[in-house]
Short mmCIF file of C-alpha atoms and ligand atoms in Angstrom, two decimals:
data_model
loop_
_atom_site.label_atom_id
_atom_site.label_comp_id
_atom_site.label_asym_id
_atom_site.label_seq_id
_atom_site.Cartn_x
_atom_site.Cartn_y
_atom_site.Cartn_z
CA UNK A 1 27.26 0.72 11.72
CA UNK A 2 24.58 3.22 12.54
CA UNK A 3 22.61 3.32 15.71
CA UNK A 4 18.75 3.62 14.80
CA UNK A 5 17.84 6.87 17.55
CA UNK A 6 14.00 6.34 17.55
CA UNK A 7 12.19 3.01 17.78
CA UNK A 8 10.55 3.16 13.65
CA UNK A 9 14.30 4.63 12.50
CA UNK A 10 15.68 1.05 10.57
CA UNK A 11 18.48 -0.43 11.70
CA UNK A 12 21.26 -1.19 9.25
CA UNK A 13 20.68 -5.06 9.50
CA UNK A 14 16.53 -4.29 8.80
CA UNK A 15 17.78 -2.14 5.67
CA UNK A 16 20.03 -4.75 4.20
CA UNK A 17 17.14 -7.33 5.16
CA UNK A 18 14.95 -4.79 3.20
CA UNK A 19 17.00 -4.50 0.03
CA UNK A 20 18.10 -8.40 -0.27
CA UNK A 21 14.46 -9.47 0.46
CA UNK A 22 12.21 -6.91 -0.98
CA UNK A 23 9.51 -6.49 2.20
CA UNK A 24 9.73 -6.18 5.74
CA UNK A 25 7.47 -7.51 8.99
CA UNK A 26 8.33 -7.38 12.24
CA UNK A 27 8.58 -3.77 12.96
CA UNK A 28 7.66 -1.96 16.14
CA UNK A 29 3.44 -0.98 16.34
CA UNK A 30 2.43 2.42 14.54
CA UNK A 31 -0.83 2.12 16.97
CA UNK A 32 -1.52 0.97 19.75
CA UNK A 33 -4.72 -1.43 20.05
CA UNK A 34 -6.21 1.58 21.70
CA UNK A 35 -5.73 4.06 19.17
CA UNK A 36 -6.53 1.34 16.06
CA UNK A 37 -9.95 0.80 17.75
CA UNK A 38 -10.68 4.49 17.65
CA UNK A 39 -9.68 4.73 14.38
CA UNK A 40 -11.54 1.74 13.58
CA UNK A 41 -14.32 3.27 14.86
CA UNK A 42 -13.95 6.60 12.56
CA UNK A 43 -13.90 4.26 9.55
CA UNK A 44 -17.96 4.07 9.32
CA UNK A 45 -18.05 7.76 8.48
CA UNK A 46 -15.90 6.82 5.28
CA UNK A 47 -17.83 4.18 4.74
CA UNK A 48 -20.87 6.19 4.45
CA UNK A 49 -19.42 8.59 1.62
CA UNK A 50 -19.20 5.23 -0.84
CA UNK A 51 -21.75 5.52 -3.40
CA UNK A 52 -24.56 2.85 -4.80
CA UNK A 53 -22.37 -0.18 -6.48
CA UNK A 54 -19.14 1.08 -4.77
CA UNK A 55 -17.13 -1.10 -2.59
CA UNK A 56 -14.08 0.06 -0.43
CA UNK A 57 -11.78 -0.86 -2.79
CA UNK A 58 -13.09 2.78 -4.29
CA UNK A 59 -11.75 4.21 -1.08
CA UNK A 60 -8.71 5.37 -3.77
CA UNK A 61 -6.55 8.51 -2.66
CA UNK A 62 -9.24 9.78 0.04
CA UNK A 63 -6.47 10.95 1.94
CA UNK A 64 -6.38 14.04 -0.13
CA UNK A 65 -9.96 15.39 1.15
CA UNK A 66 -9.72 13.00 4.37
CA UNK A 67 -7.66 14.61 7.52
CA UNK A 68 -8.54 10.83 8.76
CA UNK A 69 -6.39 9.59 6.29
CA UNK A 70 -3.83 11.99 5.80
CA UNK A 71 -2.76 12.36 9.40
CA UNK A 72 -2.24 8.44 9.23
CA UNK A 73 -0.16 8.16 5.66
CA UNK A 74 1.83 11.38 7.41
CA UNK A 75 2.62 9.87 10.95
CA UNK A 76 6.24 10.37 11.55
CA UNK A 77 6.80 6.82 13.11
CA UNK A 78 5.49 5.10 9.53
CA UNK A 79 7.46 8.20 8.18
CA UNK A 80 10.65 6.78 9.47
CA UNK A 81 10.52 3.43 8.58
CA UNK A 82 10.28 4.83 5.12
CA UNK A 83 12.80 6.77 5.55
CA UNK A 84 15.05 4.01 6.20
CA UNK A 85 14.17 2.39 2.38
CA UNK A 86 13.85 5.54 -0.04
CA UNK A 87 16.43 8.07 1.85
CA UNK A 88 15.72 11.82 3.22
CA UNK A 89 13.47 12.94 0.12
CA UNK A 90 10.14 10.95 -0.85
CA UNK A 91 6.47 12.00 -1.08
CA UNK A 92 3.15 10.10 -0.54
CA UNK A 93 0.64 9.66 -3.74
CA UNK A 94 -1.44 6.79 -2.77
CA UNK A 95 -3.67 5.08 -0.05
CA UNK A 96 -6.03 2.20 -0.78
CA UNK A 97 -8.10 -0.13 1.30
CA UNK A 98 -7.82 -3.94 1.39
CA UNK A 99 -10.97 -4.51 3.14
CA UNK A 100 -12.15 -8.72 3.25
CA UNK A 101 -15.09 -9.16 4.81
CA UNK A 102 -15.56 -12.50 6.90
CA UNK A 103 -16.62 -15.30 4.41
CA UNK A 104 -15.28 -12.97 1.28
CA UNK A 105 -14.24 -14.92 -1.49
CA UNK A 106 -12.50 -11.86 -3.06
CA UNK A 107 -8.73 -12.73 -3.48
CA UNK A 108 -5.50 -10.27 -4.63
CA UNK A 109 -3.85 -12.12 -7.49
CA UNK A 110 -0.59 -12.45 -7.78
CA UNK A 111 1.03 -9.07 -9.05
CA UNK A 112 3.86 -6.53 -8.78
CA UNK A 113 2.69 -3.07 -7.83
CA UNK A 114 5.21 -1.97 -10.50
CA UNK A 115 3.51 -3.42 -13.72
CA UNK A 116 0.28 -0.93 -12.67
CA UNK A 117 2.12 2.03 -12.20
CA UNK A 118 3.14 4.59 -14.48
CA UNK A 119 6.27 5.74 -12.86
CA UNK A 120 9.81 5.53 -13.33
CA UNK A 121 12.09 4.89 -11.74
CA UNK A 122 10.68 1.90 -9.32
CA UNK A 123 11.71 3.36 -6.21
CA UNK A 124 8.69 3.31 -4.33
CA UNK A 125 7.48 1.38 -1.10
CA UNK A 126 4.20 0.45 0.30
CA UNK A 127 2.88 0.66 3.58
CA UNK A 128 0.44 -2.33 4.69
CA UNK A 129 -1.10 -1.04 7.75
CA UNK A 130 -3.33 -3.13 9.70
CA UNK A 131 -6.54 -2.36 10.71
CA UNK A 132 -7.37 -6.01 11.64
CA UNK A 133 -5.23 -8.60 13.17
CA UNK A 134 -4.09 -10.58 9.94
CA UNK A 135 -2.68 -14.29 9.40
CA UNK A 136 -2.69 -17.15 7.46
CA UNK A 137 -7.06 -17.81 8.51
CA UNK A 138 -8.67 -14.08 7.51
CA UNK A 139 -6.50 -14.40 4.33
CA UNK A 140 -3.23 -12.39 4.72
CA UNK A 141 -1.27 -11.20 2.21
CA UNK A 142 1.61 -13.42 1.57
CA UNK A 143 5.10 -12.19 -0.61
CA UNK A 144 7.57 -14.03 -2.44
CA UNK A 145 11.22 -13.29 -0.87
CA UNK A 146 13.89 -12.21 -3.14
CA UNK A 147 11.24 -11.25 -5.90
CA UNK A 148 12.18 -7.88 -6.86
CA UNK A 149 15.81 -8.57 -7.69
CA UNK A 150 13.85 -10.52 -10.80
CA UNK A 151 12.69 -8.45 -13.30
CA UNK A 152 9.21 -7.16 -14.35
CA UNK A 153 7.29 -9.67 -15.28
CA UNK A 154 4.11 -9.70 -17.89
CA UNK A 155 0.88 -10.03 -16.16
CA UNK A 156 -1.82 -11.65 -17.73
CA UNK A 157 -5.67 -11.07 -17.73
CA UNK A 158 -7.81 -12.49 -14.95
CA UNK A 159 -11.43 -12.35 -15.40
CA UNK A 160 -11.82 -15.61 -14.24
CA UNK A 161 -11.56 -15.14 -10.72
CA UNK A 162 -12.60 -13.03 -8.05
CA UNK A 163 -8.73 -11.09 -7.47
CA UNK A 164 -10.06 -7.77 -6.84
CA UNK A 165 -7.05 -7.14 -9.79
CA UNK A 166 -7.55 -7.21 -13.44
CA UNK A 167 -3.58 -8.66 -14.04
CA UNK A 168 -1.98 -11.37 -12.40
CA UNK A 169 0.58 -13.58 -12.61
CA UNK A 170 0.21 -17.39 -12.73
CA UNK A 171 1.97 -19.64 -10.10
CA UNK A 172 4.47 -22.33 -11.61
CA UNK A 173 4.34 -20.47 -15.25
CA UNK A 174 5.98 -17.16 -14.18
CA UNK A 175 7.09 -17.84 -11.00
CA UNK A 176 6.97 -20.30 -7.86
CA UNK A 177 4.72 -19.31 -4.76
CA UNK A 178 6.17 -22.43 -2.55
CA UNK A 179 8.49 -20.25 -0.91
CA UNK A 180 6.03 -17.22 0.39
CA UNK A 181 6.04 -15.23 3.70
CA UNK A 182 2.38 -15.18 5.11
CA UNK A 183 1.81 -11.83 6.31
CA UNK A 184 0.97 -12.43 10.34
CA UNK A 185 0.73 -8.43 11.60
CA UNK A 186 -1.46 -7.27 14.69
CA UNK A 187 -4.23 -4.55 14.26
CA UNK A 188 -1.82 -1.14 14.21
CA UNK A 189 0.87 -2.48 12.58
CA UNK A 190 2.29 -2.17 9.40
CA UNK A 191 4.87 -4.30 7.10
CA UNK A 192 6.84 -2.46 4.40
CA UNK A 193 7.48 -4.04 0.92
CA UNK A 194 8.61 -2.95 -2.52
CA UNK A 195 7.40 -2.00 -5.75
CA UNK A 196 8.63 -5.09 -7.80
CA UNK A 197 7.92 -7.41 -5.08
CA UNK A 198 5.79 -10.79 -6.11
CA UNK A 199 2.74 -10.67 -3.55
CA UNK A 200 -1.19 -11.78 -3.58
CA UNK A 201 -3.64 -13.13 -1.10
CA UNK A 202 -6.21 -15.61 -1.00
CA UNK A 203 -9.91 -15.29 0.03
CA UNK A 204 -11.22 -15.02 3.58
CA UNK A 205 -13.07 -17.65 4.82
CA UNK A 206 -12.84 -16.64 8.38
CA UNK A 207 -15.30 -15.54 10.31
CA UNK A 208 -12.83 -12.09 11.41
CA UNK A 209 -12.63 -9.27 8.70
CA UNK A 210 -9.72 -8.28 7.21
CA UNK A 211 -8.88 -4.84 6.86
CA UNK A 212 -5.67 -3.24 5.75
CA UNK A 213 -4.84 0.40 4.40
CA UNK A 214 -2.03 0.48 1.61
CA UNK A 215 -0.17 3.30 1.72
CA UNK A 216 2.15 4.24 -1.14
CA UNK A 217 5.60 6.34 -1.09
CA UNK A 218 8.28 7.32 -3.49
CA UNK A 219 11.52 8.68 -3.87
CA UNK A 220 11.34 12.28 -5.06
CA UNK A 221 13.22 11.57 -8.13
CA UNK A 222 9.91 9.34 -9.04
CA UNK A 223 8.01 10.35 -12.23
CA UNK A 224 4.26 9.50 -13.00
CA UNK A 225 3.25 9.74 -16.30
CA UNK A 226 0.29 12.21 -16.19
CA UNK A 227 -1.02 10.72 -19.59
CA UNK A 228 -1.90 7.38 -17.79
CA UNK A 229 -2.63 8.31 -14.28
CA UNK A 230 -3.74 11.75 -14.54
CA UNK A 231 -5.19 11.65 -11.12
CA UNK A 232 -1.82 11.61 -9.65
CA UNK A 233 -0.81 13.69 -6.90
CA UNK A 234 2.27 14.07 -4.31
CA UNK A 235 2.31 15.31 -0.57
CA UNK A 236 6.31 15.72 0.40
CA UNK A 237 6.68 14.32 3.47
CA UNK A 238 10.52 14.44 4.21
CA UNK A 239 13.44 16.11 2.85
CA UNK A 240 13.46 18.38 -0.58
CA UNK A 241 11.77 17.70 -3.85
CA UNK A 242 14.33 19.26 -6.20
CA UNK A 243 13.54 17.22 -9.28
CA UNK A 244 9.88 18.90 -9.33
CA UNK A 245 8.24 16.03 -11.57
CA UNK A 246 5.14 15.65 -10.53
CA UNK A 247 2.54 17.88 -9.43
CA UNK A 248 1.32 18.78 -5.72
CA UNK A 249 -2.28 18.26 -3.92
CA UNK A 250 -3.37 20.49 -1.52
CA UNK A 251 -3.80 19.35 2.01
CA UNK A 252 -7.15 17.91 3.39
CA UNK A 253 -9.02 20.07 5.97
CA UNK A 254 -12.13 18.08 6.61
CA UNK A 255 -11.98 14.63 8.64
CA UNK A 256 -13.76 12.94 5.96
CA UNK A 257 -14.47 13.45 2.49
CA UNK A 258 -13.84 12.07 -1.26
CA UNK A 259 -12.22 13.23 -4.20
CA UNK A 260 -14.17 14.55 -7.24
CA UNK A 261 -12.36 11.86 -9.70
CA UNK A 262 -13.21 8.48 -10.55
CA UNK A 263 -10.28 5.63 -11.94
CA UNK A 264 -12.22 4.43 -14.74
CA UNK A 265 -10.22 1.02 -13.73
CA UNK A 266 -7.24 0.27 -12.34
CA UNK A 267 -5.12 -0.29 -15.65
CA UNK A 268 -6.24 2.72 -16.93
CA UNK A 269 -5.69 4.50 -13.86
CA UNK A 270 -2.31 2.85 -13.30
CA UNK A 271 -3.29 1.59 -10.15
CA UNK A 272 -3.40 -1.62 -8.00
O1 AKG B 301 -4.12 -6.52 0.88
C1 AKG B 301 -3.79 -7.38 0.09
O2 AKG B 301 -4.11 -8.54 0.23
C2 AKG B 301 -2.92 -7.04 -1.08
C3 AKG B 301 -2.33 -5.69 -1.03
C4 AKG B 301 -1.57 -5.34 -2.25
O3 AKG B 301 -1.68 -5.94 -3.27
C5 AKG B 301 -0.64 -4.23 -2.19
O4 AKG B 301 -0.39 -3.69 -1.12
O5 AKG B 301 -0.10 -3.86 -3.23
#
């Protein structure tokens, strides 16, 4: 057995929790309530780059052109927990905010990051970071244990409801939600869970908002198909990249600011 020597390094126990299970909670606060509610109080200024008819979900890979919310996707404690599920050598390529409002009737549907994305093979993790304390109330995301040991499964279309997602799956048909975690995290910190993992959440009818910034990681043998997400983009964060798949962005140096793409939708873009 290995000793973890800082707080976010995984234990051995967390790992094998990790790789039977498929997610993570419980983990040790990235911020402190402190620091959250200054960067809680930053988040305006990104707000205020959205354009007519955009909605946060548009906040898509801002971290390239955002020091905001690079600093955050490269802070060594999340870093390590990471880490501890893809090994010495992985790179970051996505963040995305979850953002419910109170009294939002906008749900996730039921999905597997993996069917979205482009990239092969599916070693990749994602970091849910809380900028909100979450539960079962303000509609927290909930996972299905065990679901990534299953197979990919094929999504169907949804433009029936309001999942902010164009694919979902269906509960009973391809799979049973009875047995799901409910996410429960405080504002600042995070849960980890995997690519192939089942996961969703329903609307909030609260009257607290939900807020949560995905963060996305991969192994550095991970390849993106540029032909389907030509957008894509890696920042190494730890250890070498000697497979040199995919190509590299160039650090942020402003505190806020937006790409110069647009996803024309998430399939197309390969995103969730
Ligand atoms: O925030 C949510 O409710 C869902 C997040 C999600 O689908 C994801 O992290 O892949």
């Amino acid at each position: 057995m290995t000793a973890p020597n800082s707080d976010h390094q995984l234990s051995d126990q967390q790992k094998s929790f990790y790789a039977q299970e498929g997610y993570l909670l419980g983990l040790p606060p990235i911020y402190t309530r402190e620091e959250m509610a200054s960067l809680n109080a930053e988040l305006p200024n990104l707000l205020a780059l959205l354009e007519p008819g955009e909605s946060t979900k548009d906040i898509r890979e801002w971290h390239e052109t955002s020091t905001y919310l690079y600093d955050i996707c490269m802070n060594p404690r999340i870093l390590d927990l990471v880490e501890g599920v893809l090994g010495p050598s992985f790179y970051c390529w996505a963040s995305n905010f979850f953002i419910k409002d109170p009294q939002s009737t906008s749900t996730v549907g039921w999905h597997q990051d993996a069917y979205y994305w482009p990239m092969a093979p599916m070693r990749s993790v994602t970091v849910w970071l809380a900028f909100d304390d979450v539960d079962e109330v303000n509609g927290g995301m909930k996972l299905i244990p065990g679901s990534h040991q299953g197979g990919i499964i094929n999504h169907r279309r949804s433009e029936e409801t309001d999942s902010v997602l164009t694919l979902e799956l269906e509960d009973g048909t391809d799979f049973r939600a009875d047995g799901a975690v409910q996410w429960k995290l405080k504002a600042g910190e995070c849960s980890l869970h995997d690519d192939r993992a089942i996961h969703g959440s329903p609307a909030n009818p609260s009257d607290r908002r939900r807020a949560g910034l995905t963060i996305r990681y991969s192994a550095t043998e991970v390849k993106n198909d540029m032909s389907v997400n030509p957008n894509f983009k890696i920042y190494l964060c730890r250890g070498e990249d000697t497979y040199q798949h995919n190509p590299y962005g160039t650090p942020p140096t402003q505190r806020y600011g937006r790409p110069d793409f647009k996803p024309v939708s998430n399939e197309e873009a390969g995103n969730t």
